[in-house]
């Protein structure tokens, strides 16, 4: 098959590596890709948020299957255009992607479906939102309605921070030009990510992971896209998994169908787990980044078969074959991320790193400059390892990090530490 993956992050590098392991993959294209991806696939510089440009590329390269990585092309209807043009594509329609692109839409679906999630109120004016908080006590959770590049959520522990967040929330233009905000009840607990493939009707759990969203050790500093992840998530026990499928995933898919919306792709449920109680924090309509890196590394080549089954409405009776292993991915980011950073610094030592079924360094914000690899994004490399225990995987991943010569880079040193402490 000729396969096209859309995206340029570590998520897409990990999907590309796994897809390449499947003998069904004959030629692999990635648009636009990055320096690491260019070593295993043909990278094509196309604007992936432009549906016509993507359809044109798919026709030109005689593509048999398209896998969409990030949320923005989904929000722009790229999967609808491709399907309309007759292509087999993995990724939800723009209508289904509203589960991520409009938090208000997602909350209304959850409310109709009876999904356990934080109570919320919606506001489209600053002063009514501020007035609402006057006689309430913090913490408050303020969320911009539309896509905000990971900057749309503030957990405010006082009224002043909440009011600033309300002002800021109205600055984020929503994907469909709506603009408003939600004020949510604060949910205490342990966060975890749960991934399910959906073919419109049937669902298949595809793994769990735990991300580390804050930039600094000990969960300090501002929120980021994610600084490291491990899989499986220790907090998602078989009992929690059963509850998530029965109380969260299945009612959501059914409610969407009732409203005439078919969900086909991966559904990523961000969960808050508090002892036996589980709530949905939010939905994303794509694989997480860096969660995909650990999932793909554990799953390997079978992922292509599973994505094809999801895209062609054949997930019923599909099975995932899991090794009894653990994986961890540590993000190496550009100094100053997530606030500001300078692109262009040279990364050395990458060609001496091992690349095996045990350890690999996925590329995210990298580009080639002549023979050199340079950092061009905020999150730049993902040192990823898998082993029989989380402890061994942890040692392997940090071993990779310590072999990379990039003075401008930094990482969290405590990825997976809490889970390791509870295991020993
Ligand atoms: P989101 O973009 O909705 O995942 O929110 C970003 C982060 O804010 C989440 O990963 C949580 O850490 C936190 N968060 C969001 N909603 C809530 C909530 N209702 N209660 C507690 N924390 C939340
Ligand atoms: N790592 C969080 C996300 O992909 O949204």
Coordinates of C-alpha atoms and ligand atoms in Angstrom, one line a residue:
X1 CA 0.0 0.0 0.0
X2 CA 1.0 3.6 -0.5
X3 CA 0.4 5.3 2.8
X4 CA 0.3 9.0 3.7
X5 CA 0.7 10.3 7.3
X6 CA -0.2 14.0 8.0
X7 CA 1.9 15.8 10.7
X8 CA 5.4 16.7 11.8
X9 CA 5.7 15.8 15.5
X10 CA 7.0 13.0 17.6
X11 CA 3.6 11.5 17.4
X12 CA 3.8 11.2 13.6
X13 CA 7.4 9.9 13.8
X14 CA 6.3 7.1 16.1
X15 CA 3.3 6.3 13.9
X16 CA 5.5 6.2 10.8
X17 CA 8.0 3.9 12.5
X18 CA 5.3 1.5 13.6
X19 CA 3.5 1.5 10.2
X20 CA 6.8 0.9 8.4
X21 CA 7.1 -2.4 10.4
X22 CA 4.0 -3.8 8.7
X23 CA 4.7 -5.6 5.4
X24 CA 1.5 -4.1 4.0
X25 CA 3.3 -0.7 3.9
X26 CA 5.1 -0.4 0.5
X27 CA 5.7 3.3 0.2
X28 CA 5.4 5.8 3.1
X29 CA 4.9 9.5 2.6
X30 CA 4.7 12.0 5.4
X31 CA 3.5 15.6 5.1
X32 CA 5.3 17.7 6.1
X33 CA 7.5 15.4 8.4
X34 CA 10.7 16.4 10.2
X35 CA 14.4 15.4 10.1
X36 CA 13.9 12.0 11.8
X37 CA 10.9 11.1 9.7
X38 CA 12.9 11.9 6.5
X39 CA 15.2 9.0 7.3
X40 CA 12.3 6.5 6.9
X41 CA 9.8 8.1 4.7
X42 CA 9.5 10.6 1.8
X43 CA 8.6 13.9 3.3
X44 CA 6.4 16.3 1.3
X45 CA 6.2 20.0 2.1
X46 CA 2.4 20.4 1.8
X47 CA 0.1 22.6 3.9
X48 CA -1.9 19.9 5.7
X49 CA -4.5 22.3 6.9
X50 CA -5.6 22.9 3.3
X51 CA -8.0 20.2 2.3
X52 CA -7.6 20.7 -1.5
X53 CA -3.8 20.5 -1.2
X54 CA -4.0 17.3 0.7
X55 CA -6.5 15.7 -1.7
X56 CA -4.2 16.8 -4.6
X57 CA -1.2 15.1 -2.9
X58 CA -3.1 11.9 -2.3
X59 CA -4.1 11.7 -5.9
X60 CA -0.6 12.6 -7.2
X61 CA 1.0 9.8 -5.1
X62 CA -1.7 7.2 -5.6
X63 CA -2.3 6.9 -1.9
X64 CA -4.3 3.9 -0.6
X65 CA -4.6 5.0 3.0
X66 CA -4.2 8.4 4.8
X67 CA -3.6 8.7 8.6
X68 CA -4.2 12.1 10.1
X69 CA -2.1 12.9 13.1
X70 CA -3.0 16.4 14.6
X71 CA -6.3 18.0 15.3
X72 CA -6.1 21.1 13.0
X73 CA -6.5 19.2 9.7
X74 CA -9.4 17.3 11.3
X75 CA -11.0 20.7 12.4
X76 CA -10.5 21.9 8.8
X77 CA -12.4 18.9 7.3
X78 CA -9.4 17.3 5.7
X79 CA -10.8 13.8 6.4
X80 CA -14.2 14.8 4.9
X81 CA -12.6 16.0 1.7
X82 CA -10.4 12.9 1.4
X83 CA -13.4 10.6 2.0
X84 CA -15.5 12.5 -0.5
X85 CA -12.7 12.1 -3.0
X86 CA -12.8 8.3 -2.5
X87 CA -9.8 7.8 -0.2
X88 CA -9.6 5.5 2.8
X89 CA -8.8 7.7 5.7
X90 CA -8.2 7.3 9.4
X91 CA -9.5 10.3 11.4
X92 CA -12.9 11.8 12.3
X93 CA -15.0 14.2 10.3
X94 CA -15.0 17.9 11.2
X95 CA -18.5 17.4 12.7
X96 CA -17.1 14.6 15.0
X97 CA -13.9 16.5 15.7
X98 CA -16.0 19.1 17.5
X99 CA -15.6 16.9 20.5
X100 CA -12.1 18.5 20.7
X101 CA -12.5 21.7 18.8
X102 CA -15.5 22.9 20.9
X103 CA -15.3 22.1 24.6
X104 CA -18.9 23.4 24.9
X105 CA -20.1 20.9 22.2
X106 CA -18.3 18.1 24.1
X107 CA -19.9 19.1 27.4
X108 CA -23.3 19.2 25.8
X109 CA -22.9 15.7 24.3
X110 CA -21.7 14.4 27.8
X111 CA -24.7 16.0 29.5
X112 CA -27.1 14.4 27.1
X113 CA -25.4 11.1 27.3
X114 CA -25.1 11.1 31.1
X115 CA -21.3 10.9 31.0
X116 CA -19.6 11.6 34.4
X117 CA -17.7 14.9 34.0
X118 CA -17.3 18.2 35.8
X119 CA -20.4 20.4 36.1
X120 CA -20.0 23.5 33.9
X121 CA -21.6 26.8 32.9
X122 CA -21.0 28.5 29.5
X123 CA -20.5 32.3 29.1
X124 CA -20.1 34.4 26.0
X125 CA -19.5 37.7 27.8
X126 CA -16.7 38.6 30.2
X127 CA -18.8 40.4 32.7
X128 CA -21.3 37.6 33.2
X129 CA -18.5 35.1 33.7
X130 CA -16.9 37.4 36.3
X131 CA -20.2 38.1 38.0
X132 CA -20.9 34.3 38.2
X133 CA -17.7 33.8 40.3
X134 CA -18.3 36.6 42.8
X135 CA -19.9 34.5 45.5
X136 CA -18.1 31.2 44.6
X137 CA -14.9 29.8 46.2
X138 CA -11.8 28.7 44.3
X139 CA -10.4 26.6 42.7
X140 CA -12.0 27.5 39.4
X141 CA -11.4 25.8 36.0
X142 CA -11.6 28.3 33.2
X143 CA -11.6 26.9 29.6
X144 CA -11.7 28.7 26.3
X145 CA -14.3 27.0 24.1
X146 CA -12.3 26.6 20.9
X147 CA -8.8 25.2 20.0
X148 CA -6.2 27.3 21.9
X149 CA -3.0 25.4 21.2
X150 CA -2.9 23.9 24.7
X151 CA -3.1 27.4 26.3
X152 CA -6.9 27.5 26.8
X153 CA -7.3 26.0 30.3
X154 CA -6.5 27.7 33.6
X155 CA -6.9 26.2 37.0
X156 CA -7.3 29.3 39.1
X157 CA -6.7 29.2 42.9
X158 CA -7.9 32.8 43.5
X159 CA -10.4 35.3 42.0
X160 CA -7.7 37.5 40.4
X161 CA -6.2 34.7 38.4
X162 CA -9.7 33.5 37.4
X163 CA -10.6 37.0 36.1
X164 CA -7.3 37.2 34.1
X165 CA -8.1 33.8 32.6
X166 CA -11.6 35.0 31.7
X167 CA -10.1 38.0 29.8
X168 CA -7.6 35.8 28.1
X169 CA -10.1 33.1 27.1
X170 CA -12.0 35.6 24.9
X171 CA -8.8 36.3 22.9
X172 CA -8.6 32.7 21.6
X173 CA -10.6 32.5 18.3
X174 CA -12.5 29.2 18.3
X175 CA -12.1 27.0 15.2
X176 CA -15.5 27.9 14.0
X177 CA -15.4 31.6 14.9
X178 CA -17.4 31.1 18.0
X179 CA -15.9 32.5 21.1
X180 CA -16.9 31.8 24.6
X181 CA -15.7 30.1 27.8
X182 CA -16.7 27.4 30.2
X183 CA -16.3 27.6 34.0
X184 CA -16.0 24.1 35.4
X185 CA -16.1 22.5 38.7
X186 CA -12.6 21.4 39.9
X187 CA -12.0 17.6 39.8
X188 CA -9.4 16.3 42.2
X189 CA -7.5 13.0 41.5
X190 CA -4.9 11.4 39.3
X191 CA -5.0 12.1 35.5
X192 CA -4.6 9.4 32.9
X193 CA -5.2 9.1 29.1
X194 CA -7.3 6.3 27.6
X195 CA -7.3 5.6 23.9
X196 CA -10.1 3.8 21.9
X197 CA -10.3 3.1 18.2
X198 CA -13.8 3.7 16.8
X199 CA -15.2 2.6 13.4
X200 CA -18.5 4.5 13.7
X201 CA -20.1 1.8 15.7
X202 CA -17.6 -0.6 17.3
X203 CA -14.9 0.4 19.8
X204 CA -11.5 -1.2 20.6
X205 CA -9.4 0.0 23.6
X206 CA -5.9 0.6 22.3
X207 CA -4.0 1.4 25.4
X208 CA -3.5 3.7 28.3
X209 CA -0.8 6.2 29.2
X210 CA 0.0 9.0 31.7
X211 CA 1.3 12.3 30.5
X212 CA 3.2 15.0 32.5
X213 CA 1.8 18.3 31.4
X214 CA 3.7 20.9 33.5
X215 CA 7.1 22.0 32.3
X216 CA 9.0 21.4 35.5
X217 CA 9.9 18.6 37.8
X218 CA 7.3 18.0 40.6
X219 CA 4.5 19.3 38.2
X220 CA 5.7 22.9 38.5
X221 CA 5.5 25.8 36.0
X222 CA 3.2 26.4 33.1
X223 CA 1.3 23.8 31.2
X224 CA 2.8 22.4 28.0
X225 CA 1.8 20.0 25.2
X226 CA 3.2 17.2 27.4
X227 CA 6.8 16.6 28.7
X228 CA 6.8 12.9 29.0
X229 CA 4.6 9.8 29.2
X230 CA 4.6 6.2 30.2
X231 CA 2.3 3.3 29.3
X232 CA 0.4 1.5 30.6
X233 CA -1.1 4.0 33.1
X234 CA -0.9 2.3 36.5
X235 CA -4.1 4.1 37.7
X236 CA -6.3 2.5 35.0
X237 CA -7.1 -0.9 36.5
X238 CA -9.3 -3.4 34.7
X239 CA -12.2 -2.2 36.9
X240 CA -11.6 1.5 35.8
X241 CA -11.3 0.4 32.2
X242 CA -14.6 -1.3 32.3
X243 CA -16.2 1.8 33.9
X244 CA -14.7 4.1 31.3
X245 CA -16.0 2.0 28.4
X246 CA -19.5 1.6 29.9
X247 CA -20.0 5.0 31.4
X248 CA -18.0 7.3 29.2
X249 CA -17.0 6.0 25.7
X250 CA -20.0 4.0 24.7
X251 CA -22.7 6.5 25.8
X252 CA -20.7 9.3 23.9
X253 CA -20.5 7.3 20.6
X254 CA -24.2 6.4 20.9
X255 CA -25.2 10.0 21.6
X256 CA -23.2 11.2 18.6
X257 CA -24.9 8.6 16.4
X258 CA -28.3 9.7 17.8
X259 CA -27.4 13.2 16.6
X260 CA -26.4 11.8 13.2
X261 CA -22.6 12.0 13.7
X262 CA -20.4 9.0 13.0
X263 CA -17.2 8.8 15.0
X264 CA -14.4 7.1 13.1
X265 CA -10.8 7.4 14.3
X266 CA -9.1 7.4 17.7
X267 CA -11.0 8.8 20.7
X268 CA -8.6 10.0 23.4
X269 CA -10.4 10.4 26.8
X270 CA -8.5 12.5 29.4
X271 CA -9.6 11.1 32.7
X272 CA -9.5 12.1 36.4
X273 CA -9.4 9.1 38.6
X274 CA -10.2 9.4 42.3
X275 CA -10.1 6.0 44.0
X276 CA -12.9 4.1 42.3
X277 CA -14.5 7.2 40.8
X278 CA -13.7 8.2 37.2
X279 CA -14.6 11.4 35.4
X280 CA -14.0 12.6 31.9
X281 CA -11.8 15.8 31.9
X282 CA -11.8 16.3 28.1
X283 CA -11.9 14.5 24.8
X284 CA -9.3 14.7 22.0
X285 CA -10.0 13.4 18.6
X286 CA -6.4 12.2 17.8
X287 CA -3.6 10.3 19.5
X288 CA -1.9 12.3 22.3
X289 CA 1.7 13.6 21.9
X290 CA 3.8 12.2 23.7
X291 CA 1.3 9.4 24.5
X292 CA 1.4 8.1 21.0
X293 CA 5.1 7.6 21.2
X294 CA 4.8 5.0 24.0
X295 CA 1.7 3.4 22.6
X296 CA 3.2 3.0 19.1
X297 CA 6.4 1.7 20.4
X298 CA 4.6 -1.0 22.4
X299 CA 2.1 -1.9 19.6
X300 CA 4.5 -2.0 16.6
X301 CA 3.4 -3.0 13.1
X302 CA -0.1 -4.3 14.1
X303 CA -1.2 -0.7 14.4
X304 CA -1.5 -0.4 10.6
X305 CA -4.0 -3.3 10.5
X306 CA -6.0 -1.8 13.4
X307 CA -6.2 1.7 11.8
X308 CA -7.3 0.1 8.5
X309 CA -10.0 -1.9 10.3
X310 CA -11.2 1.3 12.1
X311 CA -11.3 3.2 8.8
X312 CA -13.2 0.6 7.0
X313 CA -15.9 -0.1 9.7
X314 CA -14.5 -3.6 10.5
X315 CA -13.4 -3.3 14.2
X316 CA -15.9 -5.9 15.4
X317 CA -13.9 -8.9 16.7
X318 CA -10.6 -7.0 16.1
X319 CA -7.9 -7.7 18.8
X320 CA -4.9 -6.0 20.1
X321 CA -1.8 -8.2 20.9
X322 CA 0.0 -6.7 23.9
X323 CA 3.4 -7.7 25.1
X324 CA 3.5 -7.6 28.9
X325 CA 5.8 -4.6 28.8
X326 CA 6.2 -0.9 29.8
X327 CA 7.3 2.1 27.8
X328 CA 8.3 5.6 28.6
X329 CA 9.1 8.7 26.5
X330 CA 10.9 11.7 27.8
X331 CA 10.6 15.0 25.9
X332 CA 13.7 17.0 25.2
X333 CA 12.5 20.6 24.7
X334 CA 14.1 23.9 23.6
X335 CA 15.2 26.1 26.5
X336 CA 12.5 28.7 27.2
X337 CA 9.6 26.4 26.1
X338 CA 6.6 26.7 26.5
X339 CA 7.0 30.5 26.7
X340 CA 9.5 31.5 24.1
X341 CA 12.5 29.8 22.5
X342 CA 15.1 30.3 19.8
X343 CA 15.1 28.0 16.8
X344 CA 18.3 27.0 14.9
X345 CA 20.6 25.4 17.6
X346 CA 22.5 22.3 16.4
X347 CA 21.9 18.9 18.0
X348 CA 24.8 16.4 18.0
X349 CA 25.2 12.8 19.0
X350 CA 22.0 11.5 17.4
X351 CA 23.7 9.3 14.9
X352 CA 25.4 7.3 17.6
X353 CA 22.2 6.5 19.5
X354 CA 20.9 2.9 19.5
X355 CA 17.8 2.4 17.4
X356 CA 16.2 -0.9 18.3
X357 CA 13.0 -2.5 19.5
X358 CA 14.1 -1.4 23.0
X359 CA 15.1 2.2 22.6
X360 CA 14.6 5.0 20.0
X361 CA 14.8 8.7 19.9
X362 CA 11.8 10.1 18.0
X363 CA 12.1 13.5 16.4
X364 CA 9.5 16.3 16.9
X365 CA 10.6 19.9 16.2
X366 CA 13.7 19.1 14.1
X367 CA 14.9 20.0 10.6
X368 CA 17.9 19.2 8.5
X369 CA 20.4 22.0 7.7
X370 CA 22.9 20.5 5.3
X371 CA 24.2 17.5 7.2
X372 CA 23.2 18.9 10.6
X373 CA 20.1 18.4 12.6
X374 CA 18.7 21.6 14.1
X375 CA 16.0 22.4 16.6
X376 CA 13.1 24.3 15.0
X377 CA 10.2 23.7 17.5
X378 CA 9.5 23.8 21.2
X379 CA 9.4 20.1 21.9
X380 CA 12.2 18.7 19.8
X381 CA 13.1 15.0 20.7
X382 CA 11.4 12.2 22.5
X383 CA 13.8 9.6 24.1
X384 CA 11.6 6.5 24.2
X385 CA 12.3 3.0 25.6
X386 CA 10.4 -0.2 26.4
X387 CA 11.3 -3.0 28.7
X388 CA 9.8 -5.7 31.0
X389 CA 9.5 -3.2 33.8
X390 CA 9.0 0.6 34.0
X391 CA 12.2 0.9 36.0
X392 CA 14.3 -0.6 33.1
X393 CA 12.5 1.4 30.5
X394 CA 13.1 4.6 32.6
X395 CA 16.9 3.8 32.8
X396 CA 17.1 3.2 29.0
X397 CA 15.2 6.4 28.1
X398 CA 17.3 8.6 30.4
X399 CA 20.4 6.8 29.0
X400 CA 19.4 8.1 25.6
X401 CA 18.8 11.6 26.9
X402 CA 22.3 11.7 28.5
X403 CA 23.9 10.7 25.2
X404 CA 22.5 13.6 23.2
X405 CA 24.7 16.6 22.9
X406 CA 22.4 19.6 22.8
X407 CA 23.3 22.3 25.4
X408 CA 20.1 24.3 24.5
X409 CA 17.8 21.4 25.4
X410 CA 16.2 20.5 28.7
X411 CA 13.9 17.8 30.0
X412 CA 12.0 16.8 33.1
X413 CA 14.0 14.3 35.2
X414 CA 11.0 12.9 37.0
X415 CA 8.9 11.3 34.2
X416 CA 7.3 8.2 35.7
X417 CA 8.8 8.7 39.1
X418 CA 5.5 8.6 41.1
X419 CA 4.5 5.4 39.3
X420 CA 8.0 3.9 40.0
X421 CA 7.7 4.8 43.7
X422 CA 4.4 3.0 44.1
X423 CA 5.8 -0.1 42.4
X424 CA 8.8 -0.5 44.6
Ligands
LIG1 P1 -7.6 20.1 29.1 O1 -7.0 20.9 28.0 O2 -9.1 20.2 29.2 O3 -7.1 18.7 29.2 O4 -7.1 20.7 30.4 C1 -5.7 20.9 30.7 C2 -5.4 20.4 32.1 O5 -6.2 21.2 33.0 C3 -5.9 19.0 32.4 O6 -4.9 18.1 32.0 C4 -6.0 19.0 33.9 O7 -4.8 19.0 34.5 C5 -6.6 20.4 34.1 N1 -8.0 20.4 34.2 C6 -8.9 20.6 33.2 N2 -10.2 20.5 33.6 C7 -10.1 20.2 34.9 C8 -11.1 20.0 36.0 N3 -12.4 20.1 35.7 N4 -10.7 19.8 37.2 C9 -9.3 19.7 37.5 N5 -8.4 19.9 36.6 C10 -8.7 20.2 35.3
LIG2 N1 -0.2 15.2 25.5 C1 -1.5 15.8 25.5 C2 -2.1 16.0 24.2 O1 -1.7 15.4 23.2 O2 -3.1 16.6 24.2

